[in-house]
């Protein structure tokens, strides 16, 4: 075995993609140098320096913690090419011009280290053509590595070899991209636009064609093709605006220039409406106008007939919404096809067009059908891939319908479906693998070591993969939790409630899991089965579950439940085996408090953590503020406690939520020694390793100790600031009251500065304030508002 360690990355090109790839390398603690042309005026590194400043302003944020922008090393092609010799991976990400890329390659090639990998981030140019002019050694280490925008958030990376690329290079990159950068890797063939853009842009062109045919406006199309289909809520036209209409136009032109013999070539023409927008400089979101335009607070849409912007907001017909809610995929597709409603006919048509396209082109663009589905899921935000959709809706019946439409001249081209479509199969995905027309066989998933880290790999319809919700041996399961194991020495607790909210059942389940772990296992991991699919860790207390208690016994009936939650969290902290929280997605309110009481946390980079109770007019009462006081005291180490307490006060007082796990460390919700993973599919694997390592190192829970607090002095200082904020109109009177209560708790109450108090003292302060607020009319307004609308009420 030999390790492939990327000690340093170089990114050539500080444009939109290059700069963000560099930022994500910094997120992953990979040293990176970002190159661009020397500036004509000012500092020679000016182009790169401006690009880094722009990264700090972008939303969604490329950096997990923008303070770490300083870790991007800057360079220009005139002065710093020697730095390339120390880089193990060099990624070119300049504009999509073959001649420009070749000119740059000639300049940098002499400085590329003998064992370094050289890759292009091109979105569709031929990798083989790009490698022309390289010597044999460099050709062997050259490939395509196509990130999707924005690189931090988009899971997909396409790896594209040439015939000369050494296979080991791809395997090495697969491991680096998957674990270090957290990506889902798909291997594509060196064909124009590869897989995702090839299929995705065709799908957009087909959608535009069918929208014109059925007379549908762009806002109605976006409502039909967004969340209702399990796709990105931006739909089709708004997605084009976000990507950039010039970028879309470039990808289409690549298809026009290189796919003249394609049976679908006529579809690759640039739509007239798109050409006019590009000519007018209306390139979408980045220019303020495209298919949509924001006018004041209103979003207007383009009227295709007049070319003018008109009022938007068009929605799908109600009957279509009802059709799409049909749970049986076969019935749903049949209903759409047989309906006379134009919107239903439109939806059938765009499904059919894509099914037709991927069947005809599968052999030429991908090794197997799995790569097409993952490319569309990870690169275009589809919850289900196109082959999966076809398979689950009835393979042979749909194949027959497509053939009927081809014969009737309703399809976008007359190319027949391949013979393998009609060989009696029920789909392209099976337990043994996914169909490959080229090899006339089913291809199993990669067995590279990196994928052994994914306890539950990305699921695929028909593949019969084990799933986190049912795999392993269940020791206990009800509607709230599942307690289970994988035949080893680590117990797992999975929360099953909606949004993994914490109610009585979860609290009871936690106590049961702790007892079982202490008796028979080396550790307990709290992990939820939908962690890799974007599910939350926990959104906090289950407000709905409180209602019966409130209705039967009033506010006082809730106090025992709050006390029970506090004691459950303390039991976690002082358990005799390590408890590791495997965190991904939202960890809010009680969910944040839950992870704070674990012995250790393993968090996905995309973890959004915060104590947000003030949004419903409450204060944290599950030990979150107690933890603030404890952690501030630990940080202070006898120094001025108030200076360390301010950060721990401000976050819950303002309901601040981290925008990443990296920022959560800065805010104090994650500890310095907590582990951040970049691929959520590896979360359970790493959490179990951490729990086992703690046990094997002789884990003992922390000793219970008294906590030094800031007392009256700290309270008075913070309260003075709160008064200024209230009197200046920055916060409401009720926000002021909440802030005062939080200040009192984190400072330890009415005691002298430096006093030592117990954790229970702080928990009692939390519970007392929480109960008082529950009876407050303003808090009750906020709670009811949140339950009715899902949005915070400001009162």
mmCIF file of N, CA, C and O in Angstrom, residues 126-129 131 136 139-143 160-167 170 188-190:
data_model
loop_
_atom_site.group_PDB
_atom_site.id
_atom_site.type_symbol
_atom_site.label_atom_id
_atom_site.label_comp_id
_atom_site.label_asym_id
_atom_site.label_seq_id
_atom_site.Cartn_x
_atom_site.Cartn_y
_atom_site.Cartn_z
ATOM 1 N N UNK A 126 -12.714 18.818 -24.931
ATOM 2 C CA UNK A 126 -12.092 17.505 -25.013
ATOM 3 C C UNK A 126 -10.799 17.459 -24.194
ATOM 4 O O UNK A 126 -9.884 18.258 -24.408
ATOM 5 N N UNK A 127 -10.727 16.510 -23.279
ATOM 6 C CA UNK A 127 -9.521 16.350 -22.462
ATOM 7 C C UNK A 127 -8.362 15.866 -23.335
ATOM 8 O O UNK A 127 -7.214 16.287 -23.162
ATOM 9 N N UNK A 128 -8.679 14.998 -24.277
ATOM 10 C CA UNK A 128 -7.643 14.510 -25.181
ATOM 11 C C UNK A 128 -7.054 15.652 -26.006
ATOM 12 O O UNK A 128 -5.825 15.773 -26.147
ATOM 13 N N UNK A 129 -7.918 16.513 -26.547
ATOM 14 C CA UNK A 129 -7.440 17.654 -27.334
ATOM 15 C C UNK A 129 -6.632 18.614 -26.469
ATOM 16 O O UNK A 129 -5.638 19.190 -26.925
ATOM 17 N N UNK A 131 -4.716 17.802 -24.090
ATOM 18 C CA UNK A 131 -3.410 17.217 -23.776
ATOM 19 C C UNK A 131 -2.465 17.194 -24.966
ATOM 20 O O UNK A 131 -1.310 16.771 -24.826
ATOM 21 N N UNK A 136 4.975 12.417 -23.224
ATOM 22 C CA UNK A 136 4.279 11.194 -22.796
ATOM 23 C C UNK A 136 4.107 11.144 -21.281
ATOM 24 O O UNK A 136 3.076 10.691 -20.770
ATOM 25 N N UNK A 139 1.308 13.555 -20.264
ATOM 26 C CA UNK A 139 0.021 13.021 -20.742
ATOM 27 C C UNK A 139 -0.507 11.939 -19.805
ATOM 28 O O UNK A 139 -1.710 11.845 -19.557
ATOM 29 N N UNK A 140 0.394 11.126 -19.287
ATOM 30 C CA UNK A 140 -0.004 10.020 -18.411
ATOM 31 C C UNK A 140 -0.589 10.522 -17.097
ATOM 32 O O UNK A 140 -1.350 9.813 -16.421
ATOM 33 N N UNK A 141 -0.250 11.769 -16.738
ATOM 34 C CA UNK A 141 -0.706 12.329 -15.450
ATOM 35 C C UNK A 141 -1.717 13.450 -15.637
ATOM 36 O O UNK A 141 -1.954 14.242 -14.734
ATOM 37 N N UNK A 142 -2.342 13.501 -16.815
ATOM 38 C CA UNK A 142 -3.311 14.564 -17.123
ATOM 39 C C UNK A 142 -4.711 13.965 -17.239
ATOM 40 O O UNK A 142 -4.894 12.880 -17.789
ATOM 41 N N UNK A 143 -5.699 14.713 -16.731
ATOM 42 C CA UNK A 143 -7.086 14.268 -16.830
ATOM 43 C C UNK A 143 -8.002 15.474 -16.623
ATOM 44 O O UNK A 143 -7.546 16.576 -16.325
ATOM 45 N N UNK A 160 -12.425 12.700 -15.768
ATOM 46 C CA UNK A 160 -12.412 12.330 -17.187
ATOM 47 C C UNK A 160 -10.992 12.007 -17.619
ATOM 48 O O UNK A 160 -10.131 12.889 -17.676
ATOM 49 N N UNK A 161 -10.717 10.747 -17.941
ATOM 50 C CA UNK A 161 -9.386 10.397 -18.417
ATOM 51 C C UNK A 161 -9.277 10.512 -19.932
ATOM 52 O O UNK A 161 -10.282 10.587 -20.636
ATOM 53 N N UNK A 162 -8.055 10.531 -20.416
ATOM 54 C CA UNK A 162 -7.798 10.309 -21.840
ATOM 55 C C UNK A 162 -7.316 8.869 -21.974
ATOM 56 O O UNK A 162 -7.111 8.162 -20.973
ATOM 57 N N UNK A 163 -7.080 8.434 -23.202
ATOM 58 C CA UNK A 163 -6.566 7.078 -23.409
ATOM 59 C C UNK A 163 -5.186 6.915 -22.792
ATOM 60 O O UNK A 163 -4.774 5.808 -22.436
ATOM 61 N N UNK A 164 -4.468 8.034 -22.623
ATOM 62 C CA UNK A 164 -3.097 7.967 -22.099
ATOM 63 C C UNK A 164 -3.023 8.103 -20.582
ATOM 64 O O UNK A 164 -1.962 7.869 -19.990
ATOM 65 N N UNK A 165 -4.125 8.485 -19.929
ATOM 66 C CA UNK A 165 -4.102 8.706 -18.479
ATOM 67 C C UNK A 165 -3.847 7.385 -17.747
ATOM 68 O O UNK A 165 -4.535 6.390 -17.975
ATOM 69 N N UNK A 166 -2.887 7.388 -16.850
ATOM 70 C CA UNK A 166 -2.602 6.196 -16.047
ATOM 71 C C UNK A 166 -3.774 5.956 -15.100
ATOM 72 O O UNK A 166 -4.154 6.862 -14.344
ATOM 73 N N UNK A 167 -4.381 4.761 -15.089
ATOM 74 C CA UNK A 167 -5.548 4.503 -14.232
ATOM 75 C C UNK A 167 -5.315 4.818 -12.761
ATOM 76 O O UNK A 167 -6.225 5.269 -12.068
ATOM 77 N N UNK A 170 -6.384 8.262 -11.566
ATOM 78 C CA UNK A 170 -7.804 8.449 -11.293
ATOM 79 C C UNK A 170 -8.179 7.895 -9.921
ATOM 80 O O UNK A 170 -8.968 8.498 -9.193
ATOM 81 N N UNK A 188 -16.470 9.958 -16.155
ATOM 82 C CA UNK A 188 -17.135 10.226 -17.426
ATOM 83 C C UNK A 188 -16.200 9.903 -18.586
ATOM 84 O O UNK A 188 -14.975 9.884 -18.435
ATOM 85 N N UNK A 189 -16.784 9.686 -19.739
ATOM 86 C CA UNK A 189 -15.992 9.503 -20.953
ATOM 87 C C UNK A 189 -15.667 10.869 -21.538
ATOM 88 O O UNK A 189 -16.351 11.861 -21.274
ATOM 89 N N UNK A 190 -14.626 10.897 -22.329
ATOM 90 C CA UNK A 190 -14.167 12.168 -22.910
ATOM 91 C C UNK A 190 -15.014 12.517 -24.130
ATOM 92 O O UNK A 190 -14.572 12.459 -25.273
#
